[in-house]
Backbone as numpy.savetxt, mean C-alpha at the origin, in Angstrom:
# Nx Ny Nz CAx CAy CAz Cx Cy Cz
13.15 -0.38 12.10 12.35 -0.22 10.90 11.12 -1.13 11.01
10.03 -0.70 10.41 8.76 -1.41 10.47 8.35 -1.81 9.05
7.83 -3.02 8.90 7.31 -3.48 7.62 5.80 -3.55 7.69
5.15 -2.88 6.77 3.70 -2.94 6.60 3.43 -3.93 5.47
2.60 -4.91 5.71 2.21 -5.87 4.70 0.70 -5.72 4.52
0.29 -5.33 3.32 -1.13 -5.09 3.05 -1.58 -5.98 1.90
-2.67 -6.70 2.12 -3.28 -7.52 1.08 -4.34 -6.68 0.37
-4.23 -6.64 -0.96 -5.15 -5.86 -1.78 -5.88 -6.81 -2.73
-7.18 -6.96 -2.55 -8.00 -7.76 -3.45 -8.70 -6.80 -4.40
-8.42 -6.98 -5.70 -8.89 -6.06 -6.73 -10.09 -6.65 -7.45
-11.00 -5.78 -7.85 -12.19 -6.22 -8.59 -11.79 -6.97 -9.86
-12.55 -8.00 -10.24 -12.23 -8.76 -11.45 -12.14 -7.85 -12.68
-11.16 -8.14 -13.51 -10.93 -7.43 -14.77 -10.48 -5.97 -14.57
-10.12 -5.60 -13.35 -9.66 -4.23 -13.07 -8.17 -4.17 -12.72
-7.47 -5.29 -12.87 -6.07 -5.34 -12.47 -5.21 -4.33 -13.21
-5.37 -4.23 -14.51 -4.56 -3.30 -15.29 -4.84 -1.85 -14.90
-6.10 -1.53 -14.72 -6.47 -0.17 -14.31 -5.93 0.14 -12.91
-5.99 -0.84 -12.02 -5.43 -0.66 -10.68 -3.94 -0.39 -10.76
-3.22 -1.17 -11.56 -1.78 -0.99 -11.68 -1.44 0.40 -12.21
-2.24 0.91 -13.14 -2.04 2.27 -13.64 -2.27 3.30 -12.56
-3.32 3.11 -11.78 -3.61 4.04 -10.68 -2.52 3.96 -9.62
-2.02 2.76 -9.35 -0.97 2.61 -8.35 0.30 3.31 -8.78
0.60 3.29 -10.08 1.81 3.96 -10.54 1.76 5.46 -10.25
0.57 6.02 -10.23 0.40 7.44 -9.85 0.43 7.59 -8.33
-0.23 6.69 -7.63 -0.36 6.79 -6.17 0.97 6.60 -5.46
1.88 5.83 -6.04 3.13 5.56 -5.33 3.97 6.81 -5.10
3.79 7.84 -5.90 4.50 9.10 -5.65 4.06 9.70 -4.32
2.80 9.54 -3.97 2.29 10.03 -2.68 2.95 9.27 -1.53
3.13 7.99 -1.73 3.77 7.16 -0.71 5.24 7.53 -0.54
5.92 7.70 -1.67 7.36 8.02 -1.62 7.64 9.33 -0.89
6.71 10.25 -0.93 6.90 11.55 -0.29 6.43 11.59 1.16
5.92 10.47 1.66 5.38 10.44 3.02 6.51 10.49 4.06
6.24 11.16 5.14 7.19 11.23 6.25 7.42 9.82 6.82
8.68 9.44 6.97 9.01 8.15 7.54 9.05 7.01 6.54
8.71 7.28 5.28 8.74 6.26 4.24 10.19 5.87 3.95
10.42 4.57 3.75 11.76 4.07 3.40 11.75 3.46 1.99
10.86 2.49 1.75 10.80 1.83 0.44 9.49 1.04 0.35
9.19 0.59 -0.87 8.00 -0.25 -1.03 8.16 -1.19 -2.22
7.32 -2.22 -2.23 7.19 -3.17 -3.34 5.71 -3.48 -3.50
5.29 -3.64 -4.74 3.94 -4.14 -5.02 4.12 -5.45 -5.77
3.49 -6.50 -5.28 3.60 -7.82 -5.90 2.21 -8.34 -6.26
2.13 -9.00 -7.42 0.86 -9.56 -7.89 0.85 -11.06 -7.68
-0.29 -11.58 -7.25 -0.41 -13.01 -7.00 -0.29 -13.83 -8.27
0.39 -14.95 -8.17 0.55 -15.86 -9.29 -0.70 -16.74 -9.41
-1.09 -17.36 -8.31 -2.28 -18.22 -8.32 -3.57 -17.41 -8.36
-3.54 -16.22 -7.79 -4.72 -15.34 -7.75 -4.30 -13.97 -8.27
-4.37 -13.75 -9.58 -3.87 -12.51 -10.17 -4.59 -11.23 -9.73
-5.74 -11.37 -9.11 -6.45 -10.18 -8.63 -6.06 -9.83 -7.19
-5.12 -10.58 -6.62 -4.64 -10.31 -5.26 -3.21 -9.77 -5.34
-3.01 -8.67 -4.65 -1.69 -8.03 -4.61 -1.22 -7.93 -3.17
0.09 -7.87 -3.00 0.69 -7.59 -1.70 1.47 -6.28 -1.83
1.20 -5.38 -0.93 1.96 -4.14 -0.85 2.83 -4.23 0.40
4.13 -4.14 0.20 5.08 -4.17 1.30 5.71 -2.78 1.39
5.57 -2.15 2.54 6.13 -0.81 2.73 7.01 -0.82 3.97
8.21 -0.32 3.82 9.11 -0.15 4.96 8.97 1.29 5.46
8.70 1.41 6.75 8.58 2.70 7.42 9.65 2.78 8.51
10.05 3.99 8.85 11.00 4.16 9.95 10.37 3.75 11.28
9.10 4.14 11.47 8.39 3.83 12.72 6.96 3.41 12.39
6.34 2.66 13.25 4.94 2.26 13.06 4.04 3.47 12.89
4.25 4.49 13.71 3.40 5.69 13.69 3.50 6.46 12.38
4.59 6.29 11.64 4.71 6.96 10.35 3.61 6.49 9.41
3.20 5.23 9.55 2.09 4.73 8.74 0.75 4.94 9.43
0.65 4.48 10.67 -0.66 4.42 11.34 -1.19 5.78 11.77
-0.32 6.76 11.93 -0.77 8.09 12.36 -0.45 9.13 11.29
0.84 9.35 11.04 1.26 10.45 10.17 0.70 10.33 8.76
0.91 9.18 8.10 0.43 9.03 6.73 -1.09 9.01 6.67
-1.71 8.30 7.57 -3.18 8.19 7.53 -3.88 9.51 7.82
-3.21 10.43 8.50 -3.82 11.74 8.78 -3.41 12.80 7.77
-2.51 12.46 6.87 -2.01 13.43 5.88 -3.01 13.61 4.75
-2.98 14.78 4.14 -3.90 15.02 3.01 -3.56 14.12 1.82
-2.29 13.68 1.73 -1.90 12.75 0.67 -2.65 11.42 0.78
-3.03 11.06 2.00 -3.78 9.82 2.19 -5.15 9.91 1.54
-5.75 11.09 1.56 -7.04 11.30 0.90 -6.88 11.07 -0.60
-5.82 11.61 -1.17 -5.55 11.41 -2.60 -5.25 9.95 -2.91
-4.49 9.30 -2.03 -4.17 7.88 -2.17 -5.46 7.06 -2.26
-6.37 7.31 -1.33 -7.64 6.58 -1.30 -8.48 6.87 -2.53
-8.50 8.11 -2.98 -9.28 8.48 -4.15 -8.78 7.75 -5.40
-7.48 7.56 -5.50 -6.91 6.86 -6.65 -7.16 5.36 -6.61
-7.07 4.75 -5.43 -7.05 3.29 -5.34 -8.34 2.63 -4.87
-9.09 3.30 -4.01 -10.30 2.68 -3.45 -11.30 2.16 -4.49
-11.46 2.81 -5.65 -12.43 2.29 -6.62 -12.13 0.88 -7.13
-10.92 0.40 -6.94 -10.52 -0.90 -7.48 -10.57 -2.03 -6.47
-10.80 -1.73 -5.21 -10.78 -2.76 -4.17 -12.07 -3.57 -4.16
-11.92 -4.90 -4.17 -13.08 -5.79 -4.03 -13.53 -5.84 -2.58
-12.59 -5.64 -1.67 -12.90 -5.54 -0.24 -11.84 -4.66 0.40
-12.11 -4.26 1.61 -11.20 -3.36 2.32 -9.83 -4.02 2.49
-8.75 -3.31 2.16 -7.41 -3.87 2.35 -7.14 -4.19 3.82
-6.34 -5.22 4.02 -5.96 -5.63 5.38 -4.47 -5.43 5.55
-4.09 -4.67 6.58 -2.68 -4.39 6.85 -2.24 -5.02 8.17
-1.02 -5.52 8.15 -0.34 -6.00 9.35 1.03 -5.35 9.37
1.59 -5.22 10.56 2.90 -4.60 10.72 3.84 -5.57 11.41
5.10 -5.56 10.95 6.10 -6.49 11.46 7.36 -5.74 11.84
7.88 -6.07 13.02 9.12 -5.46 13.50 10.31 -6.27 12.99
11.39 -5.58 12.72 12.62 -6.22 12.24 13.34 -6.91 13.40
13.75 -8.15 13.17 14.47 -8.91 14.20 15.93 -9.12 13.84
16.25 -9.07 12.54 17.62 -9.28 12.10 18.09 -8.07 11.32
19.38 -7.89 11.28 19.96 -6.77 10.51 20.73 -7.29 9.34
């Protein structure tokens, strides 16, 4: 299993609107091929910074399949207006069971 960790910096005063848009966008994520689970966390010290953690079966399920899917276009349309800067994603392999 692969963990995607994405940092999302949201425009000031847009946090609530972003959270509303994310509640719609997460359905697109849940239906993606290779999707396992996800969490969205909001920063305590920096409330405009969020972490999106997504578990995928394989790295390619995120980097190829999801990014090339038409659902990704809808995902971007819902969420991109709220980003203060481009999200940064890293991927981590599981070492323990």
